[in-house]
């Protein structure tokens, strides 16, 4: 009887793990491992400005954005259009995945320096 209970507990745990994995894969923003094949683009933050301030990316493809903050202070990359925000500490980098995007323009700002840190992605 104890062996049967152990089997049922193990089978139950395995089923729970399988359901959790399936649910995680269905959640937007959690991507499979092959997503690394996407194109990578770097946006530098220097003197509280994005360089380049306009960046053209391919429409219909996932894109990896590397935000390289070369300022000594933190900046928050924020885009309502892309539905992304990320605080990037001074002197560090952060990675964001976007897309696939429809053709168009997608604005972004540096939340902590909105007067100077502005830019846009152009998907073509």
Coordinates of C-alpha atoms in Angstrom, one line a residue:
X1 CA 0.0 0.0 0.0
X2 CA 2.8 2.4 0.8
X3 CA 4.4 1.8 -2.6
X4 CA 1.1 2.6 -4.3
X5 CA 0.8 5.9 -2.3
X6 CA 4.4 6.9 -3.3
X7 CA 3.5 6.2 -6.9
X8 CA 0.4 8.3 -6.7
X9 CA 2.3 11.2 -5.1
X10 CA 5.1 11.0 -7.7
X11 CA 2.6 10.8 -10.5
X12 CA 0.7 13.8 -9.1
X13 CA 3.9 15.9 -8.8
X14 CA 4.8 15.0 -12.4
X15 CA 1.4 16.0 -13.6
X16 CA 1.6 19.3 -11.7
X17 CA 5.0 20.1 -13.1
X18 CA 3.8 19.3 -16.7
X19 CA 0.8 21.6 -16.2
X20 CA 3.0 24.4 -14.8
X21 CA 5.4 24.1 -17.8
X22 CA 2.6 24.2 -20.3
X23 CA 1.1 27.3 -18.6
X24 CA 4.5 29.0 -18.5
X25 CA 4.9 28.5 -22.2
X26 CA 1.5 29.9 -22.9
X27 CA 2.2 33.2 -21.0
X28 CA 3.2 36.1 -23.3
X29 CA 6.7 37.3 -22.8
X30 CA 8.1 33.8 -22.0
X31 CA 9.8 32.6 -25.2
X32 CA 11.3 29.3 -26.3
X33 CA 15.1 28.9 -26.4
X34 CA 15.3 29.4 -30.2
X35 CA 14.4 33.1 -29.8
X36 CA 18.1 33.9 -29.7
X37 CA 18.1 33.7 -33.5
X38 CA 16.5 37.2 -33.7
X39 CA 18.3 40.3 -34.8
X40 CA 20.1 42.3 -32.1
X41 CA 20.1 46.1 -32.0
X42 CA 22.0 48.3 -29.5
X43 CA 20.6 51.6 -28.2
X44 CA 23.2 53.6 -26.2
X45 CA 22.2 56.1 -23.5
X46 CA 24.8 58.8 -23.2
X47 CA 24.3 62.3 -21.8
X48 CA 20.7 61.4 -21.1
X49 CA 20.0 60.8 -24.8
X50 CA 19.4 57.7 -26.9
X51 CA 21.8 57.0 -29.7
X52 CA 20.5 56.4 -32.2
X53 CA 17.3 58.2 -31.5
X54 CA 15.7 56.5 -34.5
X55 CA 16.3 52.9 -35.2
X56 CA 14.9 50.9 -38.1
X57 CA 14.1 47.2 -37.4
X58 CA 12.5 44.6 -39.6
X59 CA 8.7 44.3 -39.4
X60 CA 7.3 40.8 -38.7
X61 CA 10.4 39.6 -36.8
X62 CA 11.3 39.4 -33.1
X63 CA 14.0 41.9 -32.2
X64 CA 16.5 41.9 -29.3
X65 CA 17.2 45.4 -28.0
X66 CA 20.3 45.9 -25.9
X67 CA 20.0 49.1 -23.9
X68 CA 23.6 50.2 -23.0
X69 CA 23.5 52.9 -20.3
X70 CA 26.8 54.7 -20.4
X71 CA 25.7 57.4 -18.1
X72 CA 26.6 57.1 -14.4
X73 CA 22.9 57.4 -13.4
X74 CA 20.1 55.0 -13.9
X75 CA 17.5 55.4 -16.7
X76 CA 14.2 53.8 -17.3
X77 CA 13.6 52.7 -20.9
X78 CA 9.8 53.1 -21.3
X79 CA 7.6 52.5 -24.3
X80 CA 3.8 52.5 -24.1
X81 CA 3.7 51.6 -27.8
X82 CA 5.9 48.5 -27.3
X83 CA 4.5 47.8 -23.8
X84 CA 7.9 47.6 -22.3
X85 CA 9.7 49.3 -19.5
X86 CA 13.1 48.5 -17.9
X87 CA 15.3 50.3 -15.4
X88 CA 18.9 50.2 -16.6
X89 CA 21.4 51.1 -13.8
X90 CA 24.2 53.5 -14.7
X91 CA 27.1 51.8 -16.5
X92 CA 25.2 48.7 -17.3
X93 CA 23.2 47.0 -20.0
X94 CA 19.7 45.5 -20.2
X95 CA 18.1 43.3 -22.8
X96 CA 14.5 43.7 -24.1
X97 CA 12.7 41.5 -26.7
X98 CA 10.1 43.1 -28.9
X99 CA 7.9 42.0 -31.8
X100 CA 7.2 40.7 -34.1
X101 CA 6.1 44.2 -34.9
X102 CA 3.7 45.5 -37.6
X103 CA 5.1 48.2 -39.9
X104 CA 5.0 51.5 -38.2
X105 CA 6.6 53.8 -35.6
X106 CA 7.0 52.9 -31.9
X107 CA 8.0 55.7 -29.5
X108 CA 10.1 55.3 -26.4
X109 CA 11.5 57.6 -23.7
X110 CA 13.9 57.7 -20.8
X111 CA 11.4 58.1 -18.0
X112 CA 13.9 59.8 -15.7
X113 CA 15.0 62.4 -18.4
X114 CA 12.0 62.7 -20.7
X115 CA 13.0 66.2 -22.0
X116 CA 16.2 64.8 -23.6
X117 CA 15.8 61.0 -23.8
X118 CA 13.4 60.4 -26.6
X119 CA 13.5 58.0 -29.6
X120 CA 11.5 55.7 -31.8
X121 CA 11.7 52.3 -33.5
X122 CA 10.6 52.2 -37.1
X123 CA 9.5 48.8 -38.2
X124 CA 9.7 48.3 -42.0

